[in-house]
PDB file of C-alpha atoms in Angstrom:
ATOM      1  CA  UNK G   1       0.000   0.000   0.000  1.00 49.00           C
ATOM      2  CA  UNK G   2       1.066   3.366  -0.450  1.00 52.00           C
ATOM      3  CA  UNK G   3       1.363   6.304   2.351  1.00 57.00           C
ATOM      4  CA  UNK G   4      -1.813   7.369   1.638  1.00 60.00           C
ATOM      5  CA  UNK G   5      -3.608   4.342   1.622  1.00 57.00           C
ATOM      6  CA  UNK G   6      -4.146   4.023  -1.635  1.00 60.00           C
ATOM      7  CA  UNK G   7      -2.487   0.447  -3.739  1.00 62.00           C
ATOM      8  CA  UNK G   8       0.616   0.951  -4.905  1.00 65.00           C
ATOM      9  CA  UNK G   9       1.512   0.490  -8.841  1.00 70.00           C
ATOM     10  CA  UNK G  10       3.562  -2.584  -9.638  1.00 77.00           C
ATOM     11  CA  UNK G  11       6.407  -3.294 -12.151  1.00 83.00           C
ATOM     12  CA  UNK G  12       6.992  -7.480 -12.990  1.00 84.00           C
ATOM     13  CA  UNK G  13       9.885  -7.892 -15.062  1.00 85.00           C
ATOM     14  CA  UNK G  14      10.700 -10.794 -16.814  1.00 86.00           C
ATOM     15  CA  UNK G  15      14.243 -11.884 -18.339  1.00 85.00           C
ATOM     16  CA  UNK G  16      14.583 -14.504 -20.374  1.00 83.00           C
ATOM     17  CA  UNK G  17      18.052 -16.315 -21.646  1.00 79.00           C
ATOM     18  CA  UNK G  18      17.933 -16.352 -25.451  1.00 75.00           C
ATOM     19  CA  UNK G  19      21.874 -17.582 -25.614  1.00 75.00           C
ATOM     20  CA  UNK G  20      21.288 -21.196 -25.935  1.00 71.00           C
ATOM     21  CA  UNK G  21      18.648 -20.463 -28.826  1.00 72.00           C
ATOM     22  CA  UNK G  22      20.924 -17.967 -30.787  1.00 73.00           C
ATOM     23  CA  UNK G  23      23.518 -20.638 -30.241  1.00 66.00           C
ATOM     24  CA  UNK G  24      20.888 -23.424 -31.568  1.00 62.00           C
ATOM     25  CA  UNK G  25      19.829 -20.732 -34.806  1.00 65.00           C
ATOM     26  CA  UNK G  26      23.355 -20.323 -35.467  1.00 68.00           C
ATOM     27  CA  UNK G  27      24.544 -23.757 -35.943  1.00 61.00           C
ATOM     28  CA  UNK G  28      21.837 -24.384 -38.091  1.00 64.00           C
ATOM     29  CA  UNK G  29      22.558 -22.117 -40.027  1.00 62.00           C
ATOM     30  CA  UNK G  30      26.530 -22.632 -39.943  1.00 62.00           C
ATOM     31  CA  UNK G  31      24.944 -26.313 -41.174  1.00 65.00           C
ATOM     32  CA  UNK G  32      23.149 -25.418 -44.077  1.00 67.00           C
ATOM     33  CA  UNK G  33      26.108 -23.293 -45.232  1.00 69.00           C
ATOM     34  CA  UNK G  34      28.620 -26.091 -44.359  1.00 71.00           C
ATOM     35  CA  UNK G  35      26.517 -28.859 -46.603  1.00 71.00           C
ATOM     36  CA  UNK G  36      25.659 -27.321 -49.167  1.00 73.00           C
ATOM     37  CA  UNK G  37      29.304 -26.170 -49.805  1.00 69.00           C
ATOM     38  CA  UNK G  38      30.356 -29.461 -49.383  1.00 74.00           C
ATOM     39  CA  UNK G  39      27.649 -30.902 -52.345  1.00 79.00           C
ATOM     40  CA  UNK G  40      28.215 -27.776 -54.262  1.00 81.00           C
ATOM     41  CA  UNK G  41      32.037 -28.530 -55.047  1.00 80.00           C
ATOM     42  CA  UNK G  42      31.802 -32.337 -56.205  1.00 81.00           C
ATOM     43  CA  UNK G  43      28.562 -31.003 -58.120  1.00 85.00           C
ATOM     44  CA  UNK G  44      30.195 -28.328 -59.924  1.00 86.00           C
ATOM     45  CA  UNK G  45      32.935 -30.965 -60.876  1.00 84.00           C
ATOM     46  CA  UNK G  46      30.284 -33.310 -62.205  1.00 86.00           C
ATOM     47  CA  UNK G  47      28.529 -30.621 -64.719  1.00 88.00           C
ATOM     48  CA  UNK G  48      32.041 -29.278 -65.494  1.00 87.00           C
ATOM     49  CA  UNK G  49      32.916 -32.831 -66.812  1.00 84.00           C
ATOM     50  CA  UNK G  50      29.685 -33.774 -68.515  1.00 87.00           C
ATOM     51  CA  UNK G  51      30.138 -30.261 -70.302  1.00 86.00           C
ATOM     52  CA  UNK G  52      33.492 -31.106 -71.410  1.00 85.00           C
ATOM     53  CA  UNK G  53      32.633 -34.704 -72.323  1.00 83.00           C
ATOM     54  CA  UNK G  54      30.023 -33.390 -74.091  1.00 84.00           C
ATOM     55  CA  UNK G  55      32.258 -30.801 -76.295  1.00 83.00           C
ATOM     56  CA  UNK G  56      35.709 -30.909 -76.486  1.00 81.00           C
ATOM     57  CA  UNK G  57      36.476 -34.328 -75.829  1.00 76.00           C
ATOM     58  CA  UNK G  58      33.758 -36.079 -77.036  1.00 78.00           C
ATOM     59  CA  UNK G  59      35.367 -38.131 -79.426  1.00 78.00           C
ATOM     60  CA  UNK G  60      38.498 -38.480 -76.896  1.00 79.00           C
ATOM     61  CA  UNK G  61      38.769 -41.973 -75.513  1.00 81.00           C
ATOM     62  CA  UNK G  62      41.434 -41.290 -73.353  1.00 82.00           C
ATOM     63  CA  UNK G  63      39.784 -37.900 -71.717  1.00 80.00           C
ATOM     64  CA  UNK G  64      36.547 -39.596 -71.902  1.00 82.00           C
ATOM     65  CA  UNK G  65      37.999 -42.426 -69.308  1.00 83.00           C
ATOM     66  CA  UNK G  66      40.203 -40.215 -67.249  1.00 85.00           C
ATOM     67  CA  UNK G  67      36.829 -37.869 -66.574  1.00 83.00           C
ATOM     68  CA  UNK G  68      34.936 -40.781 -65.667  1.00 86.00           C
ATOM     69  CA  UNK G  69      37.077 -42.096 -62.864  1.00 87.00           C
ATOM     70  CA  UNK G  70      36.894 -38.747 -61.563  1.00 86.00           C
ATOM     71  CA  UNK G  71      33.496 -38.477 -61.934  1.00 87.00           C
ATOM     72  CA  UNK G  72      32.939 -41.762 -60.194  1.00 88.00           C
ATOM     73  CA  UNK G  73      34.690 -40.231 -57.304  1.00 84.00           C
ATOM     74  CA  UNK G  74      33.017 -37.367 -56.786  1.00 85.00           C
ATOM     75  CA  UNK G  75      29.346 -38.878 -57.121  1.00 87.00           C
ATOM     76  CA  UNK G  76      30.749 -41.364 -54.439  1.00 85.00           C
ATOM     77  CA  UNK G  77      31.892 -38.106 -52.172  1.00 84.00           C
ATOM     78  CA  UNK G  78      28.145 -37.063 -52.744  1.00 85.00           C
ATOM     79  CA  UNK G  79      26.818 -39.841 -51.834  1.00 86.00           C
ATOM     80  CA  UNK G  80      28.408 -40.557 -48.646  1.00 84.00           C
ATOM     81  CA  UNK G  81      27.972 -37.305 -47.742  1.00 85.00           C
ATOM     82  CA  UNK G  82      24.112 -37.872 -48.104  1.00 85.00           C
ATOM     83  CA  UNK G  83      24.275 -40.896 -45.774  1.00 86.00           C
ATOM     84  CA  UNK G  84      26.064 -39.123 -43.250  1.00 84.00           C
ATOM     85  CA  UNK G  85      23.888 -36.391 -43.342  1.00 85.00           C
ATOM     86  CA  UNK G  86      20.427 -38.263 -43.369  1.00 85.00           C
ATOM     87  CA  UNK G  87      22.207 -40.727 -40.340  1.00 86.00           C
ATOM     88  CA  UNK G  88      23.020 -37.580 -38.365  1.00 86.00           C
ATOM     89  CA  UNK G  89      19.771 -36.696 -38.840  1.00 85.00           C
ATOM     90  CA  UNK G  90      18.457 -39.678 -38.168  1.00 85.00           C
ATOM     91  CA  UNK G  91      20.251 -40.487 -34.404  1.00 87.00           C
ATOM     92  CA  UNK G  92      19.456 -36.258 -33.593  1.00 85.00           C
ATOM     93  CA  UNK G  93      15.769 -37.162 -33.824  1.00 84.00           C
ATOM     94  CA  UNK G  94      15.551 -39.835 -31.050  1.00 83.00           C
ATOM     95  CA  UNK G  95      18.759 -38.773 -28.977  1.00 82.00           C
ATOM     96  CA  UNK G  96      16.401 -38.203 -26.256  1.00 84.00           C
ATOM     97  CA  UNK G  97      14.803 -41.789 -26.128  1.00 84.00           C
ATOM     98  CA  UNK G  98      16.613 -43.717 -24.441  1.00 85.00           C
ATOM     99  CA  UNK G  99      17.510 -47.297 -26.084  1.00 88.00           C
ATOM    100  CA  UNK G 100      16.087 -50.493 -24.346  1.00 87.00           C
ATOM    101  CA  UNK G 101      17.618 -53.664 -25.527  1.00 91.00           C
ATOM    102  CA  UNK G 102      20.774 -55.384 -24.383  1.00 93.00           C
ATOM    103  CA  UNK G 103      24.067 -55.495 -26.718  1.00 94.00           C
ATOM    104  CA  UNK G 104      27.147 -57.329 -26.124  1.00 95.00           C
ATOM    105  CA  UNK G 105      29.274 -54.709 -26.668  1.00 95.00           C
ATOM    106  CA  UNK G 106      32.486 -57.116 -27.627  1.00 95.00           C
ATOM    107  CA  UNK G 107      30.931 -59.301 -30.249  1.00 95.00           C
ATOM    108  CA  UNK G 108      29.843 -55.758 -31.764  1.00 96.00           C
ATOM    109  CA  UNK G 109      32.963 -54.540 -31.945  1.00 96.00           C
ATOM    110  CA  UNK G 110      34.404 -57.691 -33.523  1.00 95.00           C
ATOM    111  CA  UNK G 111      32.343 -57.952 -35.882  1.00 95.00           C
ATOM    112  CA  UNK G 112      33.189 -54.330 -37.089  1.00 96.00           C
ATOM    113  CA  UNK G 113      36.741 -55.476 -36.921  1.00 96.00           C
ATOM    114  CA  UNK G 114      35.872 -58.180 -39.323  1.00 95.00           C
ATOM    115  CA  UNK G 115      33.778 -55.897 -41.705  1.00 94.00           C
ATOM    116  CA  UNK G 116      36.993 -53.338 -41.683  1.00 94.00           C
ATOM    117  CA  UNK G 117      39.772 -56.122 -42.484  1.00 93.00           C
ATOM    118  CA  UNK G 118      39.912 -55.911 -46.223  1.00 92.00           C
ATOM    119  CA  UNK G 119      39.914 -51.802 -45.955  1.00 90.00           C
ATOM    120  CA  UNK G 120      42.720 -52.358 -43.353  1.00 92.00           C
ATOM    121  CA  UNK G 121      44.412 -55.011 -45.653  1.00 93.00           C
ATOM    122  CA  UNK G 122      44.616 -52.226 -48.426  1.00 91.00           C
ATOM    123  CA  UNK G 123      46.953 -49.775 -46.102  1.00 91.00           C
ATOM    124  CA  UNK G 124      48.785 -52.907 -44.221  1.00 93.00           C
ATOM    125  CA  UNK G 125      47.433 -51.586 -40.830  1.00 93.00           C
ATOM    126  CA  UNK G 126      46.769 -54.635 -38.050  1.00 93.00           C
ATOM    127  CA  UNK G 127      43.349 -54.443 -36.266  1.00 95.00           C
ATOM    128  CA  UNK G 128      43.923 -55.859 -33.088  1.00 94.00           C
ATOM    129  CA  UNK G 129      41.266 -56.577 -30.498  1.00 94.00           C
ATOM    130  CA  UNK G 130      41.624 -56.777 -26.648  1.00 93.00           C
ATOM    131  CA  UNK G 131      39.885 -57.471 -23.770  1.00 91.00           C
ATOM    132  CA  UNK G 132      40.851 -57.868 -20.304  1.00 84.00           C
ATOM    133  CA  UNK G 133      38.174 -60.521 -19.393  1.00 85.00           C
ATOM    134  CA  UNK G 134      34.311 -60.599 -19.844  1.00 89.00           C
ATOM    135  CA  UNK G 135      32.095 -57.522 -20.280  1.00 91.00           C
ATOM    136  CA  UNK G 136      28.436 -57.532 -19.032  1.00 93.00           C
ATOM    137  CA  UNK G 137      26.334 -56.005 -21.953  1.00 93.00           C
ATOM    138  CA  UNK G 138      24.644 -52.838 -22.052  1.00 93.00           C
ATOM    139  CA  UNK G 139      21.684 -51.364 -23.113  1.00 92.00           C
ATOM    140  CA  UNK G 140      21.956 -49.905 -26.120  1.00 92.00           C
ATOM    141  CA  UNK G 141      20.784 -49.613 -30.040  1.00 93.00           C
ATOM    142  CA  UNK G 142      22.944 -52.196 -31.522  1.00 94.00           C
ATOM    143  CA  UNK G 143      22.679 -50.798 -34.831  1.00 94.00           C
ATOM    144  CA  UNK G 144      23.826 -47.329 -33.954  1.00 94.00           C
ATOM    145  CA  UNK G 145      26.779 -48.724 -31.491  1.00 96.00           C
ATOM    146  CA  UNK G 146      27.805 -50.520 -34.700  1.00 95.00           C
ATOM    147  CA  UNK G 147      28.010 -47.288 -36.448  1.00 94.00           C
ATOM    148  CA  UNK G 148      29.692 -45.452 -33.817  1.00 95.00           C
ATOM    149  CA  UNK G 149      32.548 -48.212 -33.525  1.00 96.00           C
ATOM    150  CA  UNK G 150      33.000 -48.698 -37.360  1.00 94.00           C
ATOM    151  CA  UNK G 151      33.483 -44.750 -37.263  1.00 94.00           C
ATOM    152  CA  UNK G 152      36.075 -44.968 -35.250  1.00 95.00           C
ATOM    153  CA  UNK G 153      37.812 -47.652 -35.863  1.00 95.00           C
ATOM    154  CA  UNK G 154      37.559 -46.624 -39.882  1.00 93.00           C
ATOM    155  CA  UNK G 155      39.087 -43.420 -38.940  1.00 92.00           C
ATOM    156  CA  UNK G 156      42.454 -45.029 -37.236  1.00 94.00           C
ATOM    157  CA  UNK G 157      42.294 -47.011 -40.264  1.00 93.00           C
ATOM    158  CA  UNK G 158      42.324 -43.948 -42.226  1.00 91.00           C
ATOM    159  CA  UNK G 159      44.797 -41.748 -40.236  1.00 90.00           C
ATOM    160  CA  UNK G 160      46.749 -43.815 -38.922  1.00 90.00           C
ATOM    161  CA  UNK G 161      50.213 -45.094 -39.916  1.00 90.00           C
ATOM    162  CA  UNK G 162      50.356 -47.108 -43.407  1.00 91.00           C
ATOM    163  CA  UNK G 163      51.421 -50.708 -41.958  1.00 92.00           C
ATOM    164  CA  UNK G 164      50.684 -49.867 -38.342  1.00 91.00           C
ATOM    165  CA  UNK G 165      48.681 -51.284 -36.068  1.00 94.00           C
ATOM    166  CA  UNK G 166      45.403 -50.166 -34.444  1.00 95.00           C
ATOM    167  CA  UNK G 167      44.885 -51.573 -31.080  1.00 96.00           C
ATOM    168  CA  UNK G 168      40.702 -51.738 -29.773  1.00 96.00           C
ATOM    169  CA  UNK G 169      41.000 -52.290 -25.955  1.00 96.00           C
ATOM    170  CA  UNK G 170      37.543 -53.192 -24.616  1.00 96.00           C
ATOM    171  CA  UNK G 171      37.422 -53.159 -20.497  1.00 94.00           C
ATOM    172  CA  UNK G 172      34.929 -53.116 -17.656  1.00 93.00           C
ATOM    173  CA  UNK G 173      35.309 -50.939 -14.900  1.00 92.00           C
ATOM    174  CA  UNK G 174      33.312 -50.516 -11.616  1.00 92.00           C
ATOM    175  CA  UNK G 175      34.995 -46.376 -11.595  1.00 90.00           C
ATOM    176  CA  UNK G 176      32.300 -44.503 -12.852  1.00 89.00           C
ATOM    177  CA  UNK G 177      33.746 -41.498 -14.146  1.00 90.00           C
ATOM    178  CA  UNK G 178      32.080 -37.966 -12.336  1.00 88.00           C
ATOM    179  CA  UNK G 179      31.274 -36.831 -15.888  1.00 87.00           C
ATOM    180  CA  UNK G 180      28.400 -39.632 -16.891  1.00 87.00           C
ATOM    181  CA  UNK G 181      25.270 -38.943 -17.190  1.00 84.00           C
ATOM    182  CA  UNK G 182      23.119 -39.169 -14.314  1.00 78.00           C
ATOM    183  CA  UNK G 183      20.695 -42.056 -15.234  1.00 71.00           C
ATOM    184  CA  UNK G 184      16.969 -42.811 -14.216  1.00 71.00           C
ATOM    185  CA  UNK G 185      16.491 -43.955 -10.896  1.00 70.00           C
ATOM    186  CA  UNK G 186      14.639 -47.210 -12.012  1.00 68.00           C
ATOM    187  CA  UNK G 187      17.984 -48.345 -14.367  1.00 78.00           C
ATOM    188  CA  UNK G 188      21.283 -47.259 -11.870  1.00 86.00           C
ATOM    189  CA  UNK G 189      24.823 -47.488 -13.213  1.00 87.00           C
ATOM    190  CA  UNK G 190      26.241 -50.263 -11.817  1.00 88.00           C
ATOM    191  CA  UNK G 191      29.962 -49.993 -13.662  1.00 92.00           C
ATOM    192  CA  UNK G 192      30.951 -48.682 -17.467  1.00 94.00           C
ATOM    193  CA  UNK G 193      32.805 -50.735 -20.218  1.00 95.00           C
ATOM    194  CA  UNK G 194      35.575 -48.637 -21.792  1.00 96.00           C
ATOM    195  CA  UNK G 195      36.254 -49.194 -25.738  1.00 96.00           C
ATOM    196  CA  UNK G 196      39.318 -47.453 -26.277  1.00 96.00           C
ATOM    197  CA  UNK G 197      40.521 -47.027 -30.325  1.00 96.00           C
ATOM    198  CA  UNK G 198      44.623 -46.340 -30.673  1.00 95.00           C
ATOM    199  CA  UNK G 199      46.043 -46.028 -33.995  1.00 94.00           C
ATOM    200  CA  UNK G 200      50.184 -45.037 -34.486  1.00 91.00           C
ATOM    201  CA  UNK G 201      48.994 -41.848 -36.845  1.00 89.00           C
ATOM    202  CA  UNK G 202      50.360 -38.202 -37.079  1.00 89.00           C
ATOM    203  CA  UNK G 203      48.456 -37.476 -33.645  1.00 90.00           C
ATOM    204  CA  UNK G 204      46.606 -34.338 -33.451  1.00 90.00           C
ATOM    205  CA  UNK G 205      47.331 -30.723 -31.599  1.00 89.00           C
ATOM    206  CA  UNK G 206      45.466 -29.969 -28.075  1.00 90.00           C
ATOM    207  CA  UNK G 207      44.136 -26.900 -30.017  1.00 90.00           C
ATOM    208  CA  UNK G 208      41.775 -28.829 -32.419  1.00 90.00           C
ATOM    209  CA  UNK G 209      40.593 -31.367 -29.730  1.00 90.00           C
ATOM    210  CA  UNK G 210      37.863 -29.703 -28.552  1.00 89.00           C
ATOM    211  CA  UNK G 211      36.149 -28.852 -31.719  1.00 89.00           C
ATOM    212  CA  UNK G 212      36.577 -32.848 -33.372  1.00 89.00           C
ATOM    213  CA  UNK G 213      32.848 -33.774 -32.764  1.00 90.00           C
ATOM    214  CA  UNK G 214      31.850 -30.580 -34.605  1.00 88.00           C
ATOM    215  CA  UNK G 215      30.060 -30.846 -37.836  1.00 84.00           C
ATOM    216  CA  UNK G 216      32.511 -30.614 -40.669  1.00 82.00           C
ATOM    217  CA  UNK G 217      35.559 -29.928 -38.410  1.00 85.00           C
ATOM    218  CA  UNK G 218      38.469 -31.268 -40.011  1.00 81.00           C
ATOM    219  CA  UNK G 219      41.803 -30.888 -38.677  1.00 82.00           C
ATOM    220  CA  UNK G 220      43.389 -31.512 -42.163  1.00 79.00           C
ATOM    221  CA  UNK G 221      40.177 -30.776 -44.618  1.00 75.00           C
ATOM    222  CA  UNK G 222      42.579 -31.736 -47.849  1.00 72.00           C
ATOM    223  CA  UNK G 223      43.819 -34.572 -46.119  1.00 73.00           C
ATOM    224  CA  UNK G 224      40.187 -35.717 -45.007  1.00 73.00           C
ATOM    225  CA  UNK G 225      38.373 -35.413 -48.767  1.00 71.00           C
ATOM    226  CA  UNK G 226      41.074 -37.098 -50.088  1.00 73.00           C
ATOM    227  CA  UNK G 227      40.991 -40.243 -47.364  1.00 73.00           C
ATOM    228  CA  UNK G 228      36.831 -40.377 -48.123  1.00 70.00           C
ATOM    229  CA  UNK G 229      36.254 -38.430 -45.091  1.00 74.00           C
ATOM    230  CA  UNK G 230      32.450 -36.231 -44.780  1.00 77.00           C
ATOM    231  CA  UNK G 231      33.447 -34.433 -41.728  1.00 82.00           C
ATOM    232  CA  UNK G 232      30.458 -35.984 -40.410  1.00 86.00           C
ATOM    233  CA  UNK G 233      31.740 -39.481 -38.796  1.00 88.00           C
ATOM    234  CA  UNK G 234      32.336 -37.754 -35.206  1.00 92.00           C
ATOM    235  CA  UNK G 235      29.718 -35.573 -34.988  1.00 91.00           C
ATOM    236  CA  UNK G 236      27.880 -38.723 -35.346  1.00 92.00           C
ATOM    237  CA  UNK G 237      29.842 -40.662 -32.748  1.00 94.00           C
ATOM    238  CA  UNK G 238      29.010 -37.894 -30.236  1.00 94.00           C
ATOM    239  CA  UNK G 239      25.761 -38.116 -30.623  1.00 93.00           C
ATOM    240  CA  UNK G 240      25.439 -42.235 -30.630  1.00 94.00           C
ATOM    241  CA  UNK G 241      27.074 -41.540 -27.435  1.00 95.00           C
ATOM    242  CA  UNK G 242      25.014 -39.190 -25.585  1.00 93.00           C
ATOM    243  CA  UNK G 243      21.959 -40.901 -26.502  1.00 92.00           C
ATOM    244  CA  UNK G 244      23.430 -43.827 -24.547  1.00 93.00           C
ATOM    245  CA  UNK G 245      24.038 -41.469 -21.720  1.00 92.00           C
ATOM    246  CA  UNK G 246      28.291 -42.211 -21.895  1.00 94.00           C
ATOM    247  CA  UNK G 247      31.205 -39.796 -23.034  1.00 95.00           C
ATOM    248  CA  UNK G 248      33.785 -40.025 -25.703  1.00 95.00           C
ATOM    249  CA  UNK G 249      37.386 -38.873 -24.422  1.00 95.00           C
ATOM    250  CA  UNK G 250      40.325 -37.900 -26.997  1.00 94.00           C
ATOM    251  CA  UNK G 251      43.864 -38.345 -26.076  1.00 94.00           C
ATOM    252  CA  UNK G 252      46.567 -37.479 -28.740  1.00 92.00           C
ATOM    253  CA  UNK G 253      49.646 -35.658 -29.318  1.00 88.00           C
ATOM    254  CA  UNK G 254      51.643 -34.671 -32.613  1.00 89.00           C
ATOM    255  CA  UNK G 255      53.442 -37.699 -33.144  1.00 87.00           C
ATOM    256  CA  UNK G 256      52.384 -40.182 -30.727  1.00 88.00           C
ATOM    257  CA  UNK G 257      49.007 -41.282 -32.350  1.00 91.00           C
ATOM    258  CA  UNK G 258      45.278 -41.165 -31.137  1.00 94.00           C
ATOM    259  CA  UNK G 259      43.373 -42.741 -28.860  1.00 95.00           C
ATOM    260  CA  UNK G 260      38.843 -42.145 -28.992  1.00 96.00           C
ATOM    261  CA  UNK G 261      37.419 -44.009 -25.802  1.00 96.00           C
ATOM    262  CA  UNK G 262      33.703 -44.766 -25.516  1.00 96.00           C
ATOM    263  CA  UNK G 263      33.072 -44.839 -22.248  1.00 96.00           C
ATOM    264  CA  UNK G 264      29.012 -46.704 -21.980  1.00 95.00           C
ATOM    265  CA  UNK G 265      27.603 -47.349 -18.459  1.00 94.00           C
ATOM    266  CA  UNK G 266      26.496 -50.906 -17.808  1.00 91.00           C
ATOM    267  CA  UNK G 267      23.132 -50.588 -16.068  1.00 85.00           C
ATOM    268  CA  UNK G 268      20.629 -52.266 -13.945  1.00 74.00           C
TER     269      UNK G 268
END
């Protein structure tokens, strides 16, 4: 009341936090931009090809071949691009639901190993799989947990060292790191299994570490396009990850290789 008896006029004020949807609006848009630069390149090869084919060297057998290697190539950049893109999509839309079934994590990751031989073969780089005694499964999407291990495991392929080895280390542990994701009370963390992927590549500098799982961060982007690489593989594994509520940890160092641990809780 005022002095005089009389109700007093009253002010509400309400503030509201826009960062995290700027942030949001932002890297959609940095998305869009990103993509369609990375179609428009390998597009603009394709028509510049068929235009030449179509003119110049039309009747030139040896042109004709050369350009069609190379257009092979970049309709194969395209298209993986598209699958990355429409699997990222894909694993964004039911991040937040929670898988339900029960995977054993080891014969996963083996039979990755076994899909990946052959590519491995080609470079002379050893897959090697360890385990330091049985590992209880989790609950996961088994078809996504397949993707996220053949991404990484692909990529030590990739950057690693040609005839090196890369070493998958697959451990249970009853430490559950701080960082985890709280779960529901109804499915408690009982201990995590750690899949840890080495290879024996160039390594990579603390500066870039923190941006990897970015979409279309690449350390090296010549390097990258020319190994087959969308920029899209650990933006992807991040995302695999937090939908089973477990972290991905990065250790490297210029010269002394990588190692990408998925860290998954095993739960009631």
């Amino acid at each position: 009341l005022g002095t005089n008896g009389e109700d007093a006029a009253k002010v509400m004020m309400v503030l509201t936090d826009l960062t995290e949807r700027r942030q949001a609006e932002r890297m959609r848009g940095d998305f869009v931009a990103n993509a369609s630069h990375e179609l428009r390149t390998p597009l603009a090869t394709l028509i510049g090809f068929i235009e030449t084919l179509r003119g110049p060297a039309h009747d030139d057998a040896a042109a004709r071949d050369s350009f069609l290697e190379l257009m092979q190539q970049q309709a194969d950049r395209m298209s993986r691009l598209v699958r990355d893109l429409l699997s990222l999509s894909a694993i964004e839309r039911n991040e937040h639901a929670p898988p339900q079934a029960p995977v054993d994590i080891t014969a996963v990751v083996e039979r990755v190993v076994a899909a990946l031989r052959l590519e491995a073969a080609k470079k002379e780089v050893t897959l090697a799989v360890e385990t330091a005694g049985p590992v209880r499964a989790v609950i996961g999407d088994e078809e996504q947990l397949t993707q996220l291990f053949q991404n990484l495991i692909d990529n030590a392929v990739k950057y690693g060292r040609t005839g090196g080895r890369v070493r998958i280390h697959i451990d249970e542990s009853p430490d559950i790191p701080p960082a985890l994701p709280q779960a529901p009370r109804e499915r408690p963390v009982l201990a995590v299994v750690r899949i840890a992927v080495s290879d024996d590549g160039d390594g990579i500098a603390p500066e870039h570490l923190p941006r990897l799982t970015e979409r279309f961060y690449r350390v090296d982007p010549a390097r990258s396009r020319a190994v087959g690489g969308t920029g899209l593989g650990l933006a992807i594994v991040k995302h695999i990850i937090n939908r089973h509520r477990g972290i991905l940890r990065i250790d490297s160092r210029p010269g002394q290789g990588s190692t990408f641990t998925a860290v998954l809780p095993i739960s009631q």
